[in-house]
Amino acid sequence: MSYGYVSLQSSFYDFRLKDMDVFFSDMKCLDIIKAVLDENGNIKNFPGITEDERWQNKMNVRLFYDVRYEACFISLDDGTFLMKWIVQPNGWYWVDEDGFGFSGDSQITLYCIIDENGNFTKKFELYSIDNTLYADEYAEM
């Protein structure tokens, strides 16, 4: 993948990679995306995930260490980057054009902070389950 992107100009996440559902806030994110994701969306140097029963009990799909559904990269004021990673989409993800396939799955999003060199600063942690935010310090993101 060449990490090509398209401009959205319709949301906070102004850009999207052409070949993956990866959204990002500004052009500074492109280098970080290249540093942490390979061309197939696999997370390089995966830092691990903090154990947390809140999301693990709601997980209905197998956890993969890649961007299978969606990820967002946001530049933070201190030069670091926030990566929000959806590991399980809500039940509407599975619905076909005829309305069949809906499931009761909760949308589970994890997050991690990445430094300016593309290194993860800690393990992934719970960001949100459905509309409940658990990472209060990033409420506006």
Short mmCIF file of C-alpha atoms in Angstrom, two decimals:
data_model
loop_
_atom_site.label_atom_id
_atom_site.label_comp_id
_atom_site.label_asym_id
_atom_site.label_seq_id
_atom_site.Cartn_x
_atom_site.Cartn_y
_atom_site.Cartn_z
CA MET A 1 0.00 0.00 0.00
CA SER A 2 1.24 3.45 -0.81
CA TYR A 3 -0.52 5.12 2.13
CA GLY A 4 -2.54 7.23 -0.27
CA TYR A 5 -5.24 9.35 1.33
CA VAL A 6 -8.36 11.30 0.51
CA SER A 7 -9.50 14.57 2.06
CA LEU A 8 -12.91 14.35 3.73
CA GLN A 9 -13.47 18.00 4.64
CA SER A 10 -16.66 16.98 6.41
CA SER A 11 -15.56 15.93 9.87
CA PHE A 12 -12.92 16.42 12.53
CA TYR A 13 -10.91 13.67 10.89
CA ASP A 14 -10.02 15.51 7.71
CA PHE A 15 -8.31 12.62 5.92
CA ARG A 16 -8.77 8.88 5.35
CA LEU A 17 -6.34 6.30 3.95
CA LYS A 18 -7.59 4.99 0.63
CA ASP A 19 -7.16 1.27 1.32
CA MET A 20 -8.10 1.08 5.00
CA ASP A 21 -10.60 2.66 7.36
CA VAL A 22 -7.93 4.79 9.02
CA PHE A 23 -8.86 8.39 9.67
CA PHE A 24 -6.44 11.10 10.79
CA SER A 25 -6.62 14.69 11.90
CA ASP A 26 -3.77 16.28 9.92
CA MET A 27 -0.79 15.55 7.71
CA LYS A 28 1.56 15.12 10.70
CA CYS A 29 -0.21 11.82 11.34
CA LEU A 30 0.92 10.23 8.05
CA ASP A 31 4.46 9.55 9.26
CA ILE A 32 3.18 8.09 12.52
CA ILE A 33 0.69 5.89 10.68
CA LYS A 34 3.53 4.56 8.48
CA ALA A 35 5.60 3.93 11.62
CA VAL A 36 2.93 1.93 13.47
CA LEU A 37 0.91 0.19 10.70
CA ASP A 38 2.19 -1.97 7.90
CA GLU A 39 0.53 -1.97 4.48
CA ASN A 40 -2.02 -4.59 5.62
CA GLY A 41 -3.06 -2.66 8.72
CA ASN A 42 -1.10 -4.84 11.17
CA ILE A 43 0.11 -2.94 14.21
CA LYS A 44 3.91 -3.06 14.27
CA ASN A 45 5.62 -3.51 17.65
CA PHE A 46 2.25 -4.16 19.27
CA PRO A 47 2.48 -2.89 22.87
CA GLY A 48 -0.15 -5.21 24.33
CA ILE A 49 -3.49 -4.47 25.95
CA THR A 50 -4.26 -3.69 29.58
CA GLU A 51 -6.51 -6.42 31.01
CA ASP A 52 -9.98 -5.00 31.63
CA GLU A 53 -13.12 -7.06 32.24
CA ARG A 54 -15.38 -4.15 31.22
CA TRP A 55 -14.62 -4.65 27.53
CA GLN A 56 -13.44 -8.25 27.55
CA ASN A 57 -16.85 -9.42 28.84
CA LYS A 58 -18.55 -7.66 25.90
CA MET A 59 -16.19 -8.97 23.23
CA ASN A 60 -18.10 -11.20 20.81
CA VAL A 61 -15.56 -11.38 17.99
CA ARG A 62 -12.00 -12.63 17.90
CA LEU A 63 -9.45 -9.95 18.74
CA PHE A 64 -7.00 -9.31 15.92
CA TYR A 65 -3.93 -7.09 16.23
CA ASP A 66 -4.64 -5.13 13.09
CA VAL A 67 -7.01 -2.45 11.84
CA ARG A 68 -9.83 -4.74 10.86
CA TYR A 69 -12.66 -2.24 11.37
CA GLU A 70 -11.46 1.33 11.96
CA ALA A 71 -8.73 3.41 13.59
CA CYS A 72 -8.29 7.15 14.12
CA PHE A 73 -5.04 9.04 14.64
CA ILE A 74 -5.19 12.49 16.24
CA SER A 75 -2.30 14.93 16.74
CA LEU A 76 -2.11 16.15 20.33
CA ASP A 77 -0.80 19.54 21.43
CA ASP A 78 2.28 18.07 23.13
CA GLY A 79 3.62 16.49 19.91
CA THR A 80 2.29 13.00 20.64
CA PHE A 81 -0.55 11.18 18.89
CA LEU A 82 -3.71 9.50 20.09
CA MET A 83 -4.63 6.25 18.33
CA LYS A 84 -8.23 5.12 18.78
CA TRP A 85 -8.72 1.55 17.57
CA ILE A 86 -12.11 -0.10 17.15
CA VAL A 87 -11.68 -3.77 18.00
CA GLN A 88 -15.40 -4.60 17.77
CA PRO A 89 -17.93 -2.56 15.81
CA ASN A 90 -21.52 -2.22 16.93
CA GLY A 91 -24.14 -4.58 15.56
CA TRP A 92 -24.99 -2.37 12.58
CA TYR A 93 -21.63 -3.23 11.04
CA TRP A 94 -22.91 -6.70 10.15
CA VAL A 95 -26.20 -5.59 8.51
CA ASP A 96 -26.49 -6.25 4.79
CA GLU A 97 -28.35 -4.09 2.27
CA ASP A 98 -31.59 -5.97 3.02
CA GLY A 99 -31.39 -5.27 6.76
CA PHE A 100 -30.37 -8.77 7.81
CA GLY A 101 -27.42 -9.68 9.99
CA PHE A 102 -27.75 -7.15 12.81
CA SER A 103 -26.17 -8.33 16.04
CA GLY A 104 -26.27 -7.04 19.59
CA ASP A 105 -22.54 -6.36 19.69
CA SER A 106 -21.26 -3.34 21.57
CA GLN A 107 -18.76 -1.08 19.85
CA ILE A 108 -15.48 -1.39 21.74
CA THR A 109 -12.73 1.17 21.19
CA LEU A 110 -9.26 1.00 22.73
CA TYR A 111 -6.63 3.75 22.69
CA CYS A 112 -2.93 4.31 23.04
CA ILE A 113 -0.55 7.28 22.94
CA ILE A 114 2.27 7.27 20.40
CA ASP A 115 5.33 9.49 20.74
CA GLU A 116 6.76 11.66 17.96
CA ASN A 117 9.06 8.79 16.87
CA GLY A 118 6.23 6.31 16.41
CA ASN A 119 6.79 4.40 19.66
CA PHE A 120 3.84 3.32 21.77
CA THR A 121 4.15 4.85 25.24
CA LYS A 122 2.00 2.23 27.00
CA LYS A 123 -0.35 -0.67 26.38
CA PHE A 124 -3.73 -0.09 24.76
CA GLU A 125 -6.48 0.78 27.24
CA LEU A 126 -10.25 1.05 27.14
CA TYR A 127 -11.44 4.24 25.42
CA SER A 128 -15.17 3.56 25.12
CA ILE A 129 -17.91 0.99 24.99
CA ASP A 130 -20.80 2.18 22.84
CA ASN A 131 -21.51 5.74 24.05
CA THR A 132 -19.78 5.40 27.41
CA LEU A 133 -16.37 7.09 27.48
CA TYR A 134 -13.73 5.73 29.87
CA ALA A 135 -10.77 7.90 28.82
CA ASP A 136 -12.00 11.19 30.25
CA GLU A 137 -8.77 13.04 29.47
CA TYR A 138 -9.53 12.57 25.75
CA ALA A 139 -13.23 13.35 25.88
CA GLU A 140 -13.06 15.95 23.12
CA MET A 141 -11.25 13.63 20.68
#
